[in-house]
Short mmCIF file of C-alpha atoms in Angstrom, two decimals:
data_model
loop_
_atom_site.label_atom_id
_atom_site.label_comp_id
_atom_site.label_asym_id
_atom_site.label_seq_id
_atom_site.Cartn_x
_atom_site.Cartn_y
_atom_site.Cartn_z
CA MET N 4 0.00 0.00 0.00
CA VAL N 5 2.69 2.49 1.04
CA ALA N 6 4.75 1.68 -2.06
CA TRP N 7 1.99 2.47 -4.53
CA ILE N 8 1.06 5.65 -2.68
CA ARG N 9 4.66 6.77 -3.02
CA GLN N 10 4.72 5.80 -6.69
CA ALA N 11 1.50 7.70 -7.30
CA ARG N 12 3.00 10.78 -5.66
CA ILE N 13 6.12 10.55 -7.84
CA VAL N 14 4.00 10.40 -10.97
CA GLY N 15 1.73 13.18 -9.73
CA VAL N 16 4.55 15.55 -8.79
CA LEU N 17 6.32 15.04 -12.13
CA ALA N 18 3.03 15.42 -13.99
CA GLY N 19 2.41 18.69 -12.15
CA TYR N 20 5.87 19.94 -13.08
CA LEU N 21 5.32 19.01 -16.75
CA ALA N 22 1.91 20.71 -16.70
CA ASP N 23 3.54 23.92 -15.47
CA LEU N 24 6.30 23.55 -18.06
CA LEU N 25 3.84 23.11 -20.94
CA LEU N 26 0.81 25.10 -19.80
CA ALA N 27 2.18 27.61 -17.28
CA ASP N 28 -0.35 29.13 -14.87
CA PRO N 29 -4.06 28.93 -15.70
CA ASN N 30 -5.07 32.13 -17.50
CA ARG N 31 -8.41 32.37 -15.72
CA ASN N 32 -9.87 31.30 -12.40
CA HIS N 33 -6.49 30.47 -10.88
CA PRO N 34 -7.06 28.87 -7.45
CA VAL N 35 -4.22 30.91 -5.94
CA ALA N 36 -5.90 34.12 -7.11
CA ALA N 37 -9.17 32.90 -5.61
CA PHE N 38 -7.40 32.21 -2.32
CA GLY N 39 -5.98 35.72 -2.39
CA GLN N 40 -9.44 37.19 -2.88
CA VAL N 41 -10.80 35.20 0.06
CA ALA N 42 -7.84 36.27 2.21
CA ALA N 43 -8.38 39.93 1.32
CA LYS N 44 -12.08 39.75 2.20
CA LEU N 45 -11.34 37.98 5.48
CA GLU N 46 -8.79 40.64 6.36
CA GLN N 47 -11.59 43.23 6.41
CA PHE N 48 -12.95 41.44 9.49
CA THR N 49 -9.80 40.09 11.14
CA TYR N 50 -7.43 43.06 10.81
CA ARG N 51 -6.10 44.48 14.02
CA ASP N 52 -2.76 46.15 14.53
CA SER N 53 -1.42 43.18 16.49
CA ARG N 54 0.60 40.02 15.98
CA VAL N 55 -2.10 37.88 17.59
CA ALA N 56 -4.74 39.00 15.09
CA GLY N 57 -2.34 38.37 12.22
CA ALA N 58 -1.53 34.90 13.53
CA VAL N 59 -5.22 34.03 13.79
CA HIS N 60 -5.82 35.35 10.26
CA ALA N 61 -2.95 33.38 8.73
CA GLY N 62 -3.56 30.28 10.82
CA ALA N 63 -7.22 30.05 9.86
CA LEU N 64 -6.52 30.38 6.15
CA VAL N 65 -3.59 27.97 6.04
CA SER N 66 -5.42 25.41 8.16
CA ALA N 67 -8.44 25.55 5.88
CA VAL N 68 -6.29 24.99 2.81
CA GLY N 69 -4.42 22.14 4.49
CA LEU N 70 -7.67 20.43 5.44
CA LEU N 71 -8.93 20.83 1.88
CA GLY N 72 -5.71 19.23 0.60
CA ALA N 73 -6.02 16.35 3.03
CA SER N 74 -9.59 15.67 1.91
CA LEU N 75 -8.53 15.67 -1.74
CA GLN N 76 -5.70 13.23 -1.02
CA ALA N 77 -7.67 10.87 1.24
CA GLY N 78 -9.51 7.88 -0.15
CA GLY N 79 -9.83 6.82 -3.76
CA GLY N 80 -7.48 4.70 -5.82
CA ARG N 81 -4.17 5.23 -7.51
CA ALA N 82 -5.61 7.30 -10.36
CA ARG N 83 -7.20 9.76 -7.94
CA SER N 84 -3.98 10.05 -5.95
CA VAL N 85 -1.99 10.81 -9.09
CA LEU N 86 -4.54 13.35 -10.29
CA ALA N 87 -4.74 15.12 -6.92
CA ALA N 88 -0.95 15.34 -6.63
CA ALA N 89 -0.61 16.54 -10.22
CA ILE N 90 -3.22 19.29 -9.93
CA ALA N 91 -2.03 20.47 -6.51
CA THR N 92 1.58 20.60 -7.74
CA TRP N 93 0.65 22.37 -10.96
CA ILE N 94 -1.37 25.14 -9.33
CA SER N 95 1.34 25.64 -6.70
CA LEU N 96 4.13 26.12 -9.24
CA GLY N 97 4.93 29.25 -11.20
CA GLY N 98 8.29 28.58 -12.78
CA THR N 99 7.24 28.81 -16.42
CA SER N 100 5.32 32.05 -15.91
CA LEU N 101 8.34 33.41 -14.01
CA ALA N 102 10.69 32.58 -16.89
CA ARG N 103 8.33 33.99 -19.51
CA THR N 104 7.84 37.22 -17.58
CA GLY N 105 11.59 37.56 -17.06
CA LEU N 106 12.22 37.18 -20.80
CA ALA N 107 9.39 39.60 -21.62
CA MET N 108 11.02 42.14 -19.32
CA ALA N 109 14.36 41.62 -21.06
CA GLU N 110 12.77 42.21 -24.46
CA LEU N 111 11.08 45.42 -23.34
CA LEU N 112 14.29 46.77 -21.84
CA GLU N 113 16.24 45.89 -24.99
CA ARG N 114 13.71 47.87 -27.04
CA GLY N 115 13.93 50.77 -24.62
CA ASP N 116 10.22 50.59 -23.81
CA ILE N 117 10.54 51.77 -20.21
CA ASP N 118 6.86 52.50 -19.70
CA ALA N 119 5.86 48.95 -20.70
CA ALA N 120 8.65 47.52 -18.53
CA ARG N 121 7.35 49.49 -15.55
CA ARG N 122 3.84 48.17 -16.17
CA LEU N 123 5.17 44.61 -16.28
CA LEU N 124 7.30 44.79 -13.13
CA PRO N 125 4.41 44.22 -10.65
CA ALA N 126 4.00 40.76 -12.20
CA LEU N 127 7.47 39.98 -10.81
CA CYS N 128 7.77 41.89 -7.53
CA GLY N 129 6.24 44.52 -5.27
CA ARG N 130 8.65 47.38 -5.91
CA ASP N 131 7.62 50.85 -7.04
CA PRO N 132 8.29 50.79 -10.81
CA ALA N 133 7.68 54.51 -11.29
CA ARG N 134 11.00 55.31 -9.60
CA LEU N 135 13.12 52.79 -11.49
CA ASP N 136 15.25 53.40 -14.57
CA VAL N 137 16.67 50.72 -16.88
CA PRO N 138 19.38 49.52 -14.45
CA GLY N 139 16.87 49.53 -11.59
CA LEU N 140 14.28 47.58 -13.57
CA THR N 141 16.94 45.10 -14.67
CA ARG N 142 18.17 44.50 -11.12
CA ALA N 143 14.65 44.22 -9.74
CA ALA N 144 13.69 41.67 -12.40
CA LEU N 145 16.84 39.61 -11.90
CA GLU N 146 16.48 39.56 -8.13
CA SER N 147 12.85 38.52 -8.49
CA VAL N 148 13.76 35.71 -10.90
CA ALA N 149 16.33 34.49 -8.39
CA GLU N 150 14.09 34.63 -5.31
CA ASN N 151 11.06 33.17 -7.05
CA THR N 152 13.04 30.27 -8.45
CA SER N 153 12.92 29.07 -4.87
CA ASP N 154 9.47 30.33 -3.86
CA ALA N 155 7.60 29.38 -7.04
CA GLN N 156 9.37 26.18 -8.03
CA VAL N 157 11.95 24.48 -5.83
CA ALA N 158 10.22 24.85 -2.46
CA PRO N 159 6.76 23.73 -3.67
CA LEU N 160 8.28 20.73 -5.45
CA LEU N 161 10.02 19.70 -2.23
CA TRP N 162 6.86 20.18 -0.17
CA ALA N 163 4.86 18.15 -2.70
CA ALA N 164 7.43 15.36 -2.52
CA VAL N 165 7.66 15.30 1.27
CA GLY N 166 4.06 15.95 2.32
CA GLY N 167 1.83 15.48 -0.70
CA VAL N 168 -1.25 17.52 -1.51
CA PRO N 169 -1.94 19.17 1.89
CA ALA N 170 1.71 20.16 2.29
CA VAL N 171 2.14 21.78 -1.13
CA LEU N 172 -1.20 23.59 -0.94
CA GLY N 173 -0.42 24.74 2.60
CA TYR N 174 2.95 26.00 1.42
CA ARG N 175 1.36 27.96 -1.41
CA ALA N 176 -1.13 29.49 1.03
CA ILE N 177 1.70 30.61 3.33
CA ASN N 178 3.72 32.04 0.46
CA THR N 179 0.71 33.88 -0.94
CA LEU N 180 -0.12 35.42 2.43
CA ASP N 181 3.47 36.57 2.79
CA SER N 182 3.25 38.34 -0.58
CA MET N 183 0.04 40.03 0.55
CA ILE N 184 0.70 41.06 4.14
CA GLY N 185 4.28 40.11 4.97
CA TYR N 186 5.62 43.65 4.56
CA ARG N 187 7.39 45.87 7.07
CA SER N 188 4.96 48.68 6.38
CA PRO N 189 3.03 50.60 9.05
CA ARG N 190 -0.13 48.58 8.36
CA TYR N 191 1.44 45.12 8.27
CA LEU N 192 4.46 45.37 10.56
CA ARG N 193 2.58 43.53 13.31
CA PHE N 194 -0.43 42.03 11.52
CA GLY N 195 1.78 40.47 8.84
CA TRP N 196 4.45 39.22 11.26
CA ALA N 197 3.09 35.66 11.53
CA ALA N 198 2.71 35.31 7.76
CA ALA N 199 6.25 36.55 7.16
CA ARG N 200 7.81 34.31 9.80
CA SER N 201 5.80 31.30 8.58
CA ASP N 202 7.09 31.94 5.08
CA ASP N 203 10.66 32.13 6.41
CA LEU N 204 10.25 28.69 7.99
CA ALA N 205 8.45 27.16 5.00
CA ASN N 206 11.16 28.32 2.60
CA PHE N 207 14.22 27.66 4.77
CA VAL N 208 15.16 24.29 3.25
CA GLY N 209 13.92 25.20 -0.22
CA ALA N 210 16.09 28.32 -0.41
CA ARG N 211 19.22 26.40 0.49
CA ALA N 212 18.34 23.60 -1.90
CA THR N 213 17.91 26.25 -4.59
CA ALA N 214 21.30 27.78 -3.84
CA ALA N 215 22.92 24.34 -4.00
CA LEU N 216 21.29 23.70 -7.37
CA VAL N 217 22.46 27.13 -8.57
CA VAL N 218 26.00 26.06 -7.78
CA ILE N 219 25.53 22.83 -9.73
CA CYS N 220 23.70 24.41 -12.68
CA ALA N 221 25.74 27.63 -12.99
CA PRO N 222 27.74 26.40 -16.04
CA VAL N 223 24.47 25.98 -17.98
CA ALA N 224 24.14 29.79 -18.05
CA GLY N 225 27.85 30.35 -18.61
CA GLY N 226 28.28 31.07 -14.92
CA SER N 227 30.67 30.10 -12.16
CA ALA N 228 29.88 27.37 -9.65
CA LEU N 229 32.75 28.56 -7.45
CA GLY N 230 31.52 32.16 -7.67
CA ALA N 231 28.04 31.07 -6.61
CA MET N 232 29.38 29.17 -3.62
CA ARG N 233 31.63 32.01 -2.52
CA ALA N 234 28.93 34.68 -2.74
CA TRP N 235 26.47 32.42 -0.93
CA ARG N 236 28.86 31.87 1.97
CA ARG N 237 30.14 35.46 2.08
CA ASP N 238 27.07 37.64 1.46
CA ALA N 239 23.83 35.76 2.19
CA ALA N 240 23.75 36.38 5.94
CA ARG N 241 23.84 40.17 5.45
CA HIS N 242 20.48 40.20 3.69
CA PRO N 243 17.44 41.01 5.89
CA SER N 244 15.64 37.90 4.62
CA PRO N 245 17.10 34.58 5.82
CA ASN N 246 16.07 32.94 2.54
CA ALA N 247 16.06 35.55 -0.24
CA GLY N 248 19.64 36.48 0.60
CA VAL N 249 20.78 32.89 0.14
CA VAL N 250 19.26 32.55 -3.32
CA GLU N 251 20.07 36.05 -4.57
CA ALA N 252 23.68 35.79 -3.42
CA ALA N 253 24.09 32.45 -5.18
CA PHE N 254 22.64 33.89 -8.41
CA ALA N 255 24.86 36.98 -8.13
CA GLY N 256 27.99 34.89 -7.69
CA ALA N 257 27.04 32.45 -10.44
CA LEU N 258 26.38 35.23 -12.96
CA GLY N 259 29.22 37.49 -11.87
CA VAL N 260 26.94 40.44 -11.10
CA ARG N 261 26.31 42.75 -8.16
CA LEU N 262 22.85 42.78 -6.61
CA GLY N 263 21.37 44.67 -3.67
CA GLY N 264 21.54 48.35 -2.82
CA PRO N 265 18.71 50.90 -2.51
CA THR N 266 15.38 49.14 -3.05
CA GLN N 267 12.25 51.24 -3.42
CA TYR N 268 8.94 49.73 -2.34
CA ARG N 269 5.61 51.56 -2.29
CA HIS N 270 5.75 51.67 1.50
CA GLY N 271 9.28 53.07 1.63
CA LEU N 272 12.95 52.78 0.74
CA GLN N 273 15.13 49.93 1.99
CA ILE N 274 18.91 49.86 1.73
CA ARG N 275 19.85 46.29 0.92
CA PRO N 276 23.40 44.92 1.36
CA THR N 277 25.52 44.26 -1.71
CA LEU N 278 25.47 40.67 -2.94
CA GLY N 279 28.26 39.58 -5.24
CA HIS N 280 31.32 41.51 -6.37
CA GLY N 281 30.62 41.70 -10.11
CA HIS N 282 29.28 44.38 -12.42
CA GLN N 283 25.84 45.94 -12.36
CA PRO N 284 23.46 43.50 -14.07
CA THR N 285 22.58 44.06 -17.70
CA VAL N 286 19.73 42.77 -19.85
CA ILE N 287 22.04 39.99 -21.05
CA ASP N 288 22.53 38.97 -17.44
CA LEU N 289 18.75 38.93 -16.95
CA ARG N 290 18.44 36.48 -19.82
CA ARG N 291 21.20 34.36 -18.30
CA ALA N 292 19.35 34.42 -14.97
CA VAL N 293 16.23 33.06 -16.68
CA ALA N 294 18.27 30.27 -18.29
CA LEU N 295 19.81 29.43 -14.91
CA SER N 296 16.38 29.49 -13.26
CA ARG N 297 15.00 27.03 -15.81
CA ALA N 298 17.93 24.68 -15.28
CA VAL N 299 17.47 24.81 -11.51
CA GLN N 300 13.74 24.12 -11.89
CA ALA N 301 14.39 20.99 -13.97
CA ALA N 302 17.02 19.81 -11.50
CA ALA N 303 14.61 20.38 -8.62
CA ALA N 304 11.94 18.22 -10.29
CA LEU N 305 14.49 15.44 -10.69
CA CYS N 306 15.57 15.81 -7.06
CA ALA N 307 11.95 15.64 -5.87
CA ALA N 308 11.43 12.40 -7.79
CA VAL N 309 14.64 10.90 -6.41
CA LEU N 310 13.70 12.00 -2.88
CA LEU N 311 10.39 10.20 -3.16
CA TYR N 312 11.88 7.09 -4.76
CA ARG N 313 14.54 6.67 -2.09
CA ARG N 314 12.21 7.17 0.88
CA ARG N 315 11.70 3.96 2.80
CA PRO N 316 8.17 2.57 3.11
#
């Protein structure tokens, strides 16, 4: 019994990865978008300027999604198990959309269409595009590609492999809440604390797995494995995020670029530490980052399958 459940999960996780690779995110009625809408409506009733209120808000939403995942996974035969794992994995991934958006940004910047690039940036990150020039847009896009390689691909694949449907859906709920309320702004500094810390915990292993895969895959993008390792060890701990710094530093070292510095969000300016000792990233480097991200995503899918296969009954 345990063996076929594990086999079904392997097939389901790989099928979900292939669905994301071929189909990307659903164009309409995306379940993650629906979850975000529910979370926003619930916030109208649960919001208080306190950590306790934020913890209740996040806990209720994540628990509900986890229970939904458990009900989808429970019962039924092998075909249902495969289908549930495949769909849950697919809707939790975003690697193909990430790569496509990164390349679209590169094309706009190459054409010098700054206005269109600024309109596209919110699809990648939450920075204020109105205050960014070409170098700023390029760095923001590259950093987002790096961080979301972990958040949108490697971490969900690992959660799907380790915990199945409830784990991967719960992870996606946590990550979505962090993107909504996990900011150090006056409104969310306390209310979003639980969501942000939960996301830190949920991504801790995934971020380091991503950095390790960046080291391994760096030559695919004409990068340096040694540079990635050095930047990871030297610079990651200086970043305010315990996970984003790991991945961004590894990307910076692999590509030979310099990331970090003044980072303008809508709620204020943050001065980020410098990651990497290379040149300021160019559009060519952004394209290389997308190629590296795709290689890491494929390697992560293989690792998830191997992790499942080698687990003892």
